[in-house]
Amino acid sequence: MALNLGVRVGNLQLKNPVMLASGCCGYALEMEEFFDLSLLGGYCLKGLCEGGSEGNPPPRLCETPGGLINSIGLQNIGIEAFLKEKAPKLRKAGSVMVANFYGHSVDEYAAAAERLQAEPCIAALEMNISCPNVKTGGIAFGTDPKLVHEVTAACRKATAKPLWVKLTPNVTDITETAKAAEDAGADALSCINTYPAMAIDVERRAFKINTRSGGLSGPAIKPLAVRAVYLVSKAVKIPVVGIGGISTWADAVEFMLAGASAVQVGTALFSNPLAPLEILEGMREYCARHGVEEISTLTGAAKDFERPSCNLPSRTK
Amino acid sequence: MALNLGVRVGNLQLKNPVMLASGCCGYALEMEEFFDLSLLGGYCLKGLCEGGSEGNPPPRLCETPGGLINSIGLQNIGIEAFLKEKAPKLRKAGSVMVANFYGHSVDEYAAAAERLQAEPCIAALEMNISCPNVKTGGIAFGTDPKLVHEVTAACRKATAKPLWVKLTPNVTDITETAKAAEDAGADALSCINTYPAMAIDVERRAFKINTRSGGLSGPAIKPLAVRAVYLVSKAVKIPVVGIGGISTWADAVEFMLAGASAVQVGTALFSNPLAPLEILEGMREYCARHGVEEISTLTGAAKDFERPSCNLPSRTK
Amino acid sequence: MASKPMHLVQNARRGPYATLTLRGEVIPSHPGQFYMLRGDWGLSPLLGRPISILGEEAARSEVRFLVKAVGEGSRILHALEPGDVVHATGPLGSGFPLSGWDPQSPVILLAGGVGVPPMVYLASRLSESGAGIIFCQGARTKEDLLLLDELEEMGVTPHLATDDGSAGHKGVVTELLARELEYQPGAVFACGPEAMLRSAARLCKGKAPCYVSLEAAMGCGYGVCLSCVTQVTKEGRTANQRICKEGPVFDAEALPWL
Amino acid sequence: MASKPMHLVQNARRGPYATLTLRGEVIPSHPGQFYMLRGDWGLSPLLGRPISILGEEAARSEVRFLVKAVGEGSRILHALEPGDVVHATGPLGSGFPLSGWDPQSPVILLAGGVGVPPMVYLASRLSESGAGIIFCQGARTKEDLLLLDELEEMGVTPHLATDDGSAGHKGVVTELLARELEYQPGAVFACGPEAMLRSAARLCKGKAPCYVSLEAAMGCGYGVCLSCVTQVTKEGRTANQRICKEGPVFDAEALPWL
Ligand SMILES: Cc1cc2nc3c(=O)[nH]c(=O)nc-3n(C[C@H](O)[C@H](O)[C@H](O)COP(=O)(O)OP(=O)(O)OC[C@H]3O[C@@H](n4cnc5c(N)ncnc54)[C@H](O)[C@@H]3O)c2cc1C
Ligand SMILES: Cc1cc2nc3c(=O)[nH]c(=O)nc-3n(C[C@H](O)[C@H](O)[C@H](O)COP(=O)(O)OP(=O)(O)OC[C@H]3O[C@@H](n4cnc5c(N)ncnc54)[C@H](O)[C@@H]3O)c2cc1C
Ligand SMILES: Cc1cc2nc3c(=O)[nH]c(=O)nc-3n(C[C@H](O)[C@H](O)[C@H](O)COP(=O)(O)O)c2cc1C
Ligand SMILES: Cc1cc2nc3c(=O)[nH]c(=O)nc-3n(C[C@H](O)[C@H](O)[C@H](O)COP(=O)(O)O)c2cc1C
Ligand code: FES
Ligand code: FES
């Protein structure tokens, strides 16, 4: 039985649903030391802005139960430097490159989108309106449906490339920001960015992260992210890319069943750079075991519990 | 050096800051089989409503990385049955009893508050406007500052007992609902209830919880809850009771440093019924080690990282 | 009940099955009761696992369990070594009723899968009290038949059934029950897969009292979380009862199955 | 670099210290480089731990580490038994520069705390190349002096300092450095607590090149997460550099310390 791992995210065809999440694979060149990027569905670059940024002062990272908090503050070399220094090397990588970007105003967002539009090796743009770690830009745009609409519309005008909007989960009702982005012309929604979080070192009685708050990622947030993907995919017609705590093939399948067309692996890369390949292999086996011929049929296929009287879960072999 | 473990939550004096969280200690009688309730600061009863409720159909619980999702749906025996069957036995327990309650309308909330007002062994009322697992009532009230104000004001009128409002973290800005509750006359804020979450059984391709979504609790949510406590305690003048993933003494201290006057232990009771006593003992040792004479001085005492250039955490002995 | 650390003193493994002997403060239990067991396994799984009591040597402060390794938690229990600490909360739940049926006719014990341990514990108590015991055990194949030596020791010869016919009757264990019930209907006690319990309940209906031990994913095991409920009908009123507290043993007639 | 499972073949423990020998595919490394090590430790801690390479027997496919048990992750590494699997990503980082200083004067290696292992690795490489080596090691007390036998084997006699005077000079190890620098200033290589590194940098300023190995809480260890940055000034321009990638070894003059 032939298995088709290919998925479509709007107009963009991916050879398989497994991508690398922004900020967790640098500019992807570091990943090439571990494996061939073209084995994956694609990868998202570290969030770029015009002129670049030095990010936040350290400490920028700490561990929490089943997760980690980061406050990198979107350090990046800038769009210009990226296009000059990194892009030429990445052209050969032969995988789908998605450029994650941000600005500090609607105009900056649009200008960044326009600047990236020019680079042929960029397959899609992922608009980050959800970073909890920068004072202006980032999450400020992502929590208000009106602003989401405005900034998405501005970027939509600025680029003909597929435009993905990366949502923040830090809202009362994520379907409202999702619909705003859809209405304004987004081609897909990346669900989700990190959750605002905090940790305190009790011996020092000091915040563990320099900026006090940071963004929580990793397995701990998976059940929150699965719900976000489920709600958003029911609320909009455009495809959803699932992100949040994916570290095993079963996690990836879970996000697809919840409604994701493709998935991104972030934090799991830190402890296991080969996680994306292991996830892909596991998904392949899962499909074979379940007689799935088109992996895309998993999207949104979760059903209700068949026997409400039965209290027991099935076992994952 | 004498150590004073006593804390005040508004007008209510607790012998120490460690309480049991609502829904995780039943009607407290089950806990008495493990230890003497009077050793604790207090305990919160399972959420009560007039007439009681059978709750949601099973399955009602599943595990997630570092946490669990529940959808009990506020099953309870009802205020009347509680007062008749359980309260008499609890009067002897000699600990501070907080009655968690809810309704399906503002009127029902107020009526419940009034009914509970009459029972002398109840030291305070904890208004649950944040349960993600019931269709009406619960979280519906907790996400809109206007409704929070309305329902809090109605209950405020109905009772002279200390009134705690239990907030949901599922909002864009928790300081708004916190301030609404404060304005309407709440004596304290319980921060926080569970986070809406979902899990899917990939082998069965079915939601693991009958109601699809449920509430996430346990260590996984701790960093999210610490931030909520921090933000709320900065935004209001009334005391904050910290809840969310507390399972060790260091977790409890962390919540106090973030701004909590007292803490509640929930999910940790399931895997270790003795957790509250171990937490209390650990806090005692921590105070001794740090020369803390009044445990209440820990509240809100977190400072900024002293040496921004230093990237390393201290170690918890 | 109590919650305390116990020490593993022996772990006898056979395939996926491990018979664990824990030593510590032991509170006397009834057959059908269980413990929540949790190894020093850090964050995951978060919760302890409900495991039935297989036997108890109060004098030696020992309690025994049989665990089948099926998932994360049970695999860790299976892999424990002597000296390891296990946090044990119990004994929990109600257990099987040890009286209240016709003492003249023998009782029928029906066990399937990892439902065998509590039935062996029950058999040992019943045989002490001199009751006649018919023990029916079913499994997929010969290798999955459990605790045959313990049964032999107490003088109980089990009637066996395997799906593949590798030992005893070829077929499901409830076929043995049907035969016994025709022959001499006595009280039936059952623990095993839900399908087996349902079919036993149907066979017993109107013929013999039937007590079944249910399973559920359990949050606490001691009655505070309300995650483990099942509907139970008593005197015409249907209400949720906690499998961990009012159960795990229920009168089959009271369940919403028949 | 690569990321692969390796097998523990030996664990030699002394107090909180464990010298681990891992076997697997070994990619040749430079002194000062490190691995991210992660045992099969489930969810917590989530991340691997950066541990410097102590030595390498490429022919035997072996690489060695010395780990001090201080927290959750290092305690699990310390407790590993032969046969256990360790996920190892490396070799990572830049390592110490092995040339570029005056080859006539001996180099001074300064090691404190668990900064000793990479300096021993460096000493072994330098001694192979015939360079003169002055090795200064500091510790709180005699028991915390590390790898003295390995140094002896390669013919290096370390100058020792302990806080309590239980071995060698009573005082901090940088007092030994100050003496050496007055006597014959050579290039200085240092690994240890930040206070030691800062004081070494100050002593060397204007006198001798000084390379220090920094620590940071690391997310990935291979350059993608940007959690480990420090400010570095080169040619008048200050910018963030990654301790895991451009470092952990930096020219002390470039750091914002002096
Ligand atoms: C009252 C009672 C007594 C039991 N006695 C025994 C016994 O003596 N020997 C034995 O081997 N097993 C027994 N079980 C079943 C045992 O608890 C499960 O096999 C075990 O919990 C599975 O956990 P896991 O981590 O290995 O599997 P996982 O697949 O990781 O379990 C995932 C989740 O499902 C729950 N779960 C899965 N299967 C079951 C199940 N069959 N029953 C209850 N919860 C389940 C777990 O508690 C956990 O929450 C008993 C169950 C109950 C309720
Ligand atoms: C490049 C490099 C090389 C190292 N080489 C060695 C070595 O050869 N032998 C050795 O014993 N130790 C070495 N360390 C230190 C070692 O990484 C830490 O002791 C270890 O990470 C502590 O983890 P833990 O879980 O035991 O402690 P925890 O207290 O649980 O650590 C909590 C968090 O702090 C981080 N952390 C704590 N202390 C340190 C530290 N000193 N350095 C870096 N991160 C820290 C951990 O990574 C983790 O994120 C090295 C560190 C670095 C950066
Ligand atoms: C260290 C770090 C840096 C990140 N940087 C970015 C970024 O630049 N842009 C962005 O959109 N998301 C960024 N993210 C968020 C991730 O892309 C992802 O949405 C989030 O971490 C949840 O997925 P995970 O749990 O798999 O990591 C970052 C996450 C981490 C941990
Ligand atoms: C099984 C279960 C039932 C709960 N029932 C209630 C309830 O009835 N009323 C309420 O206000 N909170 C309820 N909660 C929320 C807890 O009181 C607590 O706010 C939350 O679980 C976070 O704390 P924890 O991580 O320590 O469990 C329940 C939580 C759980 C896990
Ligand atoms: S498992 Fe908690 S009430 Fe039964
Ligand atoms: S640890 Fe991730 S970039 Fe250095």
PDB file of N, CA, C and O and ligand atoms in Angstrom, chain A residues 21-24 45-48 61 68 70 72 74 100 126-128 130-131 166 192-194 215-219 221 243-246 264-268 270, chain D residues 224-227, ligand 3:
ATOM      1  N   ALA A  21       9.944  24.612  13.929  1.00  0.00           N
ATOM      2  CA  ALA A  21       9.311  25.840  14.408  1.00  0.00           C
ATOM      3  C   ALA A  21      10.313  26.986  14.496  1.00  0.00           C
ATOM      4  O   ALA A  21      11.498  26.790  14.785  1.00  0.00           O
ATOM      5  N   SER A  22       9.809  28.174  14.282  1.00  0.00           N
ATOM      6  CA  SER A  22      10.632  29.374  14.314  1.00  0.00           C
ATOM      7  C   SER A  22      11.305  29.568  15.674  1.00  0.00           C
ATOM      8  O   SER A  22      10.705  29.353  16.720  1.00  0.00           O
ATOM      9  N   GLY A  23      12.558  29.978  15.637  1.00  0.00           N
ATOM     10  CA  GLY A  23      13.297  30.271  16.861  1.00  0.00           C
ATOM     11  C   GLY A  23      13.917  29.044  17.494  1.00  0.00           C
ATOM     12  O   GLY A  23      14.673  29.156  18.457  1.00  0.00           O
ATOM     13  N   CYS A  24      13.586  27.874  16.946  1.00  0.00           N
ATOM     14  CA  CYS A  24      14.101  26.634  17.520  1.00  0.00           C
ATOM     15  C   CYS A  24      15.045  25.921  16.562  1.00  0.00           C
ATOM     16  O   CYS A  24      15.541  24.832  16.856  1.00  0.00           O
ATOM     17  N   LEU A  45      12.227  30.081   9.760  1.00  0.00           N
ATOM     18  CA  LEU A  45      13.408  30.803  10.233  1.00  0.00           C
ATOM     19  C   LEU A  45      13.129  31.509  11.554  1.00  0.00           C
ATOM     20  O   LEU A  45      11.988  31.846  11.854  1.00  0.00           O
ATOM     21  N   LYS A  46      14.187  31.783  12.293  1.00  0.00           N
ATOM     22  CA  LYS A  46      14.099  32.661  13.467  1.00  0.00           C
ATOM     23  C   LYS A  46      13.481  33.985  13.031  1.00  0.00           C
ATOM     24  O   LYS A  46      13.809  34.511  11.973  1.00  0.00           O
ATOM     25  N   GLY A  47      12.596  34.532  13.852  1.00  0.00           N
ATOM     26  CA  GLY A  47      11.862  35.755  13.522  1.00  0.00           C
ATOM     27  C   GLY A  47      12.769  36.903  13.092  1.00  0.00           C
ATOM     28  O   GLY A  47      13.640  37.322  13.853  1.00  0.00           O
ATOM     29  N   LEU A  48      12.562  37.439  11.900  1.00  0.00           N
ATOM     30  CA  LEU A  48      13.402  38.492  11.350  1.00  0.00           C
ATOM     31  C   LEU A  48      12.689  39.837  11.401  1.00  0.00           C
ATOM     32  O   LEU A  48      11.464  39.906  11.278  1.00  0.00           O
ATOM     33  N   LEU A  61      16.578  31.896  29.635  1.00  0.00           N
ATOM     34  CA  LEU A  61      15.933  30.586  29.566  1.00  0.00           C
ATOM     35  C   LEU A  61      15.949  29.901  30.923  1.00  0.00           C
ATOM     36  O   LEU A  61      16.918  30.013  31.661  1.00  0.00           O
ATOM     37  N   LEU A  68       9.814  24.738  29.147  1.00  0.00           N
ATOM     38  CA  LEU A  68      10.835  25.743  29.417  1.00  0.00           C
ATOM     39  C   LEU A  68      10.294  27.116  29.090  1.00  0.00           C
ATOM     40  O   LEU A  68       9.403  27.280  28.261  1.00  0.00           O
ATOM     41  N   ASN A  70      11.335  30.877  27.749  1.00  0.00           N
ATOM     42  CA  ASN A  70      12.404  31.620  27.092  1.00  0.00           C
ATOM     43  C   ASN A  70      12.000  33.075  26.960  1.00  0.00           C
ATOM     44  O   ASN A  70      10.820  33.419  26.873  1.00  0.00           O
ATOM     45  N   ILE A  72      14.070  35.253  24.653  1.00  0.00           N
ATOM     46  CA  ILE A  72      15.167  35.638  23.765  1.00  0.00           C
ATOM     47  C   ILE A  72      14.971  37.091  23.339  1.00  0.00           C
ATOM     48  O   ILE A  72      15.935  37.836  23.179  1.00  0.00           O
ATOM     49  N   LEU A  74      13.529  38.002  20.519  1.00  0.00           N
ATOM     50  CA  LEU A  74      13.619  38.096  19.054  1.00  0.00           C
ATOM     51  C   LEU A  74      14.955  38.623  18.528  1.00  0.00           C
ATOM     52  O   LEU A  74      15.003  39.348  17.541  1.00  0.00           O
ATOM     53  N   ASN A 100       9.769  33.648   9.106  1.00  0.00           N
ATOM     54  CA  ASN A 100       9.043  34.234  10.231  1.00  0.00           C
ATOM     55  C   ASN A 100       9.537  35.670  10.385  1.00  0.00           C
ATOM     56  O   ASN A 100      10.734  35.937  10.312  1.00  0.00           O
ATOM     57  N   GLU A 126       5.688  33.844   7.529  1.00  0.00           N
ATOM     58  CA  GLU A 126       4.935  33.589   8.762  1.00  0.00           C
ATOM     59  C   GLU A 126       5.025  34.841   9.628  1.00  0.00           C
ATOM     60  O   GLU A 126       6.111  35.197  10.099  1.00  0.00           O
ATOM     61  N   MET A 127       3.888  35.489   9.820  1.00  0.00           N
ATOM     62  CA  MET A 127       3.847  36.751  10.524  1.00  0.00           C
ATOM     63  C   MET A 127       3.715  36.488  12.021  1.00  0.00           C
ATOM     64  O   MET A 127       2.732  35.919  12.471  1.00  0.00           O
ATOM     65  N   ASN A 128       4.722  36.881  12.776  1.00  0.00           N
ATOM     66  CA  ASN A 128       4.710  36.657  14.220  1.00  0.00           C
ATOM     67  C   ASN A 128       4.064  37.842  14.917  1.00  0.00           C
ATOM     68  O   ASN A 128       4.690  38.883  15.094  1.00  0.00           O
ATOM     69  N   SER A 130       2.781  37.364  17.960  1.00  0.00           N
ATOM     70  CA  SER A 130       2.467  36.638  19.179  1.00  0.00           C
ATOM     71  C   SER A 130       3.643  36.400  20.103  1.00  0.00           C
ATOM     72  O   SER A 130       3.553  35.626  21.036  1.00  0.00           O
ATOM     73  N   CYS A 131       4.757  37.102  19.864  1.00  0.00           N
ATOM     74  CA  CYS A 131       5.889  36.880  20.751  1.00  0.00           C
ATOM     75  C   CYS A 131       5.656  37.606  22.069  1.00  0.00           C
ATOM     76  O   CYS A 131       5.434  38.812  22.092  1.00  0.00           O
ATOM     77  N   LYS A 166       0.850  33.780  12.739  1.00  0.00           N
ATOM     78  CA  LYS A 166       1.110  32.956  13.927  1.00  0.00           C
ATOM     79  C   LYS A 166       0.405  33.570  15.121  1.00  0.00           C
ATOM     80  O   LYS A 166       0.733  34.666  15.579  1.00  0.00           O
ATOM     81  N   ILE A 192       0.332  27.253  17.969  1.00  0.00           N
ATOM     82  CA  ILE A 192       0.345  28.550  18.574  1.00  0.00           C
ATOM     83  C   ILE A 192       1.780  28.938  18.938  1.00  0.00           C
ATOM     84  O   ILE A 192       2.679  28.112  18.878  1.00  0.00           O
ATOM     85  N   ASN A 193       1.920  30.162  19.375  1.00  0.00           N
ATOM     86  CA  ASN A 193       3.177  30.625  19.952  1.00  0.00           C
ATOM     87  C   ASN A 193       3.188  30.264  21.441  1.00  0.00           C
ATOM     88  O   ASN A 193       2.297  29.577  21.920  1.00  0.00           O
ATOM     89  N   THR A 194       4.198  30.725  22.167  1.00  0.00           N
ATOM     90  CA  THR A 194       4.359  30.350  23.581  1.00  0.00           C
ATOM     91  C   THR A 194       3.325  31.049  24.481  1.00  0.00           C
ATOM     92  O   THR A 194       2.716  32.036  24.094  1.00  0.00           O
ATOM     93  N   GLY A 215       8.123  33.129  27.618  1.00  0.00           N
ATOM     94  CA  GLY A 215       7.122  32.312  26.935  1.00  0.00           C
ATOM     95  C   GLY A 215       7.343  30.839  27.237  1.00  0.00           C
ATOM     96  O   GLY A 215       8.447  30.317  27.093  1.00  0.00           O
ATOM     97  N   LEU A 216       6.271  30.149  27.630  1.00  0.00           N
ATOM     98  CA  LEU A 216       6.367  28.725  27.958  1.00  0.00           C
ATOM     99  C   LEU A 216       6.164  27.876  26.713  1.00  0.00           C
ATOM    100  O   LEU A 216       5.215  28.081  25.950  1.00  0.00           O
ATOM    101  N   SER A 217       7.049  26.894  26.522  1.00  0.00           N
ATOM    102  CA  SER A 217       6.937  25.950  25.397  1.00  0.00           C
ATOM    103  C   SER A 217       7.243  24.559  25.915  1.00  0.00           C
ATOM    104  O   SER A 217       7.583  24.382  27.085  1.00  0.00           O
ATOM    105  N   GLY A 218       7.110  23.565  25.047  1.00  0.00           N
ATOM    106  CA  GLY A 218       7.443  22.195  25.431  1.00  0.00           C
ATOM    107  C   GLY A 218       6.220  21.361  25.771  1.00  0.00           C
ATOM    108  O   GLY A 218       5.084  21.843  25.719  1.00  0.00           O
ATOM    109  N   PRO A 219       6.447  20.073  26.126  1.00  0.00           N
ATOM    110  CA  PRO A 219       5.342  19.133  26.357  1.00  0.00           C
ATOM    111  C   PRO A 219       4.255  19.662  27.290  1.00  0.00           C
ATOM    112  O   PRO A 219       3.076  19.350  27.099  1.00  0.00           O
ATOM    113  N   ILE A 221       2.732  22.373  27.464  1.00  0.00           N
ATOM    114  CA  ILE A 221       1.659  23.162  26.835  1.00  0.00           C
ATOM    115  C   ILE A 221       0.884  22.382  25.782  1.00  0.00           C
ATOM    116  O   ILE A 221      -0.091  22.881  25.217  1.00  0.00           O
ATOM    117  N   ILE A 243       1.303  23.661  16.420  1.00  0.00           N
ATOM    118  CA  ILE A 243       2.584  23.847  17.122  1.00  0.00           C
ATOM    119  C   ILE A 243       2.336  23.872  18.620  1.00  0.00           C
ATOM    120  O   ILE A 243       1.386  24.500  19.079  1.00  0.00           O
ATOM    121  N   GLY A 244       3.222  23.244  19.375  1.00  0.00           N
ATOM    122  CA  GLY A 244       3.145  23.347  20.831  1.00  0.00           C
ATOM    123  C   GLY A 244       3.441  22.031  21.520  1.00  0.00           C
ATOM    124  O   GLY A 244       2.561  21.212  21.700  1.00  0.00           O
ATOM    125  N   GLY A 245       4.689  21.826  21.908  1.00  0.00           N
ATOM    126  CA  GLY A 245       5.027  20.651  22.709  1.00  0.00           C
ATOM    127  C   GLY A 245       5.117  19.357  21.939  1.00  0.00           C
ATOM    128  O   GLY A 245       5.140  18.281  22.545  1.00  0.00           O
ATOM    129  N   ILE A 246       5.208  19.420  20.640  1.00  0.00           N
ATOM    130  CA  ILE A 246       5.296  18.171  19.864  1.00  0.00           C
ATOM    131  C   ILE A 246       6.691  17.574  20.015  1.00  0.00           C
ATOM    132  O   ILE A 246       7.681  18.193  19.665  1.00  0.00           O
ATOM    133  N   GLN A 264       4.642  21.803  13.441  1.00  0.00           N
ATOM    134  CA  GLN A 264       6.001  22.310  13.624  1.00  0.00           C
ATOM    135  C   GLN A 264       6.562  21.801  14.939  1.00  0.00           C
ATOM    136  O   GLN A 264       5.868  21.779  15.952  1.00  0.00           O
ATOM    137  N   VAL A 265       7.833  21.417  14.897  1.00  0.00           N
ATOM    138  CA  VAL A 265       8.526  20.905  16.076  1.00  0.00           C
ATOM    139  C   VAL A 265       9.477  21.992  16.573  1.00  0.00           C
ATOM    140  O   VAL A 265      10.308  22.476  15.805  1.00  0.00           O
ATOM    141  N   GLY A 266       9.343  22.388  17.824  1.00  0.00           N
ATOM    142  CA  GLY A 266      10.168  23.461  18.368  1.00  0.00           C
ATOM    143  C   GLY A 266      11.101  22.975  19.456  1.00  0.00           C
ATOM    144  O   GLY A 266      12.165  22.398  19.183  1.00  0.00           O
ATOM    145  N   THR A 267      10.678  23.147  20.690  1.00  0.00           N
ATOM    146  CA  THR A 267      11.493  22.830  21.859  1.00  0.00           C
ATOM    147  C   THR A 267      12.106  21.432  21.834  1.00  0.00           C
ATOM    148  O   THR A 267      13.217  21.229  22.320  1.00  0.00           O
ATOM    149  N   ALA A 268      11.384  20.469  21.251  1.00  0.00           N
ATOM    150  CA  ALA A 268      11.903  19.098  21.210  1.00  0.00           C
ATOM    151  C   ALA A 268      13.245  19.014  20.505  1.00  0.00           C
ATOM    152  O   ALA A 268      14.049  18.114  20.776  1.00  0.00           O
ATOM    153  N   PHE A 270      15.730  20.861  20.960  1.00  0.00           N
ATOM    154  CA  PHE A 270      16.832  21.191  21.868  1.00  0.00           C
ATOM    155  C   PHE A 270      17.403  19.925  22.511  1.00  0.00           C
ATOM    156  O   PHE A 270      18.611  19.742  22.561  1.00  0.00           O
TER     157      PHE A 270
ATOM    158  N   VAL D 224      21.049  27.089  18.073  1.00  0.00           N
ATOM    159  CA  VAL D 224      19.800  27.510  17.447  1.00  0.00           C
ATOM    160  C   VAL D 224      18.856  28.320  18.345  1.00  0.00           C
ATOM    161  O   VAL D 224      17.983  29.021  17.844  1.00  0.00           O
ATOM    162  N   CYS D 225      19.018  28.234  19.688  1.00  0.00           N
ATOM    163  CA  CYS D 225      17.985  28.830  20.541  1.00  0.00           C
ATOM    164  C   CYS D 225      18.322  30.224  21.035  1.00  0.00           C
ATOM    165  O   CYS D 225      17.458  30.959  21.481  1.00  0.00           O
ATOM    166  N   LEU D 226      19.585  30.597  20.978  1.00  0.00           N
ATOM    167  CA  LEU D 226      20.048  31.926  21.399  1.00  0.00           C
ATOM    168  C   LEU D 226      19.807  32.202  22.889  1.00  0.00           C
ATOM    169  O   LEU D 226      19.629  33.348  23.290  1.00  0.00           O
ATOM    170  N   SER D 227      19.813  31.154  23.694  1.00  0.00           N
ATOM    171  CA  SER D 227      19.584  31.377  25.125  1.00  0.00           C
ATOM    172  C   SER D 227      20.872  31.654  25.875  1.00  0.00           C
ATOM    173  O   SER D 227      20.843  32.146  26.994  1.00  0.00           O
TER     174      SER D 227
HETATM  175  C1  LIG E   3      13.903  29.696  22.299  1.00  0.00           C
HETATM  176  C2  LIG E   3      12.661  29.943  21.477  1.00  0.00           C
HETATM  177  C3  LIG E   3      12.652  30.962  20.524  1.00  0.00           C
HETATM  178  C4  LIG E   3      11.525  31.220  19.774  1.00  0.00           C
HETATM  179  N1  LIG E   3      11.546  32.198  18.814  1.00  0.00           N
HETATM  180  C5  LIG E   3      10.445  32.419  18.035  1.00  0.00           C
HETATM  181  C6  LIG E   3      10.463  33.386  16.983  1.00  0.00           C
HETATM  182  O1  LIG E   3      11.461  34.027  16.724  1.00  0.00           O
HETATM  183  N2  LIG E   3       9.317  33.573  16.270  1.00  0.00           N
HETATM  184  C7  LIG E   3       8.182  32.847  16.510  1.00  0.00           C
HETATM  185  O2  LIG E   3       7.178  33.051  15.826  1.00  0.00           O
HETATM  186  N3  LIG E   3       8.156  31.906  17.469  1.00  0.00           N
HETATM  187  C8  LIG E   3       9.247  31.670  18.241  1.00  0.00           C
HETATM  188  N4  LIG E   3       9.204  30.692  19.214  1.00  0.00           N
HETATM  189  C9  LIG E   3       7.986  29.909  19.421  1.00  0.00           C
HETATM  190  C10 LIG E   3       8.061  28.545  18.719  1.00  0.00           C
HETATM  191  O3  LIG E   3       8.171  28.706  17.320  1.00  0.00           O
HETATM  192  C11 LIG E   3       6.814  27.716  19.041  1.00  0.00           C
HETATM  193  O4  LIG E   3       5.679  28.409  18.568  1.00  0.00           O
HETATM  194  C12 LIG E   3       6.650  27.468  20.521  1.00  0.00           C
HETATM  195  O5  LIG E   3       7.901  27.259  21.124  1.00  0.00           O
HETATM  196  C13 LIG E   3       5.754  26.269  20.826  1.00  0.00           C
HETATM  197  O6  LIG E   3       6.239  25.081  20.247  1.00  0.00           O
HETATM  198  P1  LIG E   3       7.197  24.018  21.018  1.00  0.00           P
HETATM  199  O7  LIG E   3       6.509  23.699  22.303  1.00  0.00           O
HETATM  200  O8  LIG E   3       7.316  22.864  20.091  1.00  0.00           O
HETATM  201  O9  LIG E   3       8.478  24.715  21.244  1.00  0.00           O
HETATM  202  C14 LIG E   3      10.352  30.440  19.970  1.00  0.00           C
HETATM  203  C15 LIG E   3      10.368  29.415  20.926  1.00  0.00           C
HETATM  204  C16 LIG E   3      11.496  29.157  21.673  1.00  0.00           C
HETATM  205  C17 LIG E   3      11.472  28.043  22.681  1.00  0.00           C
END
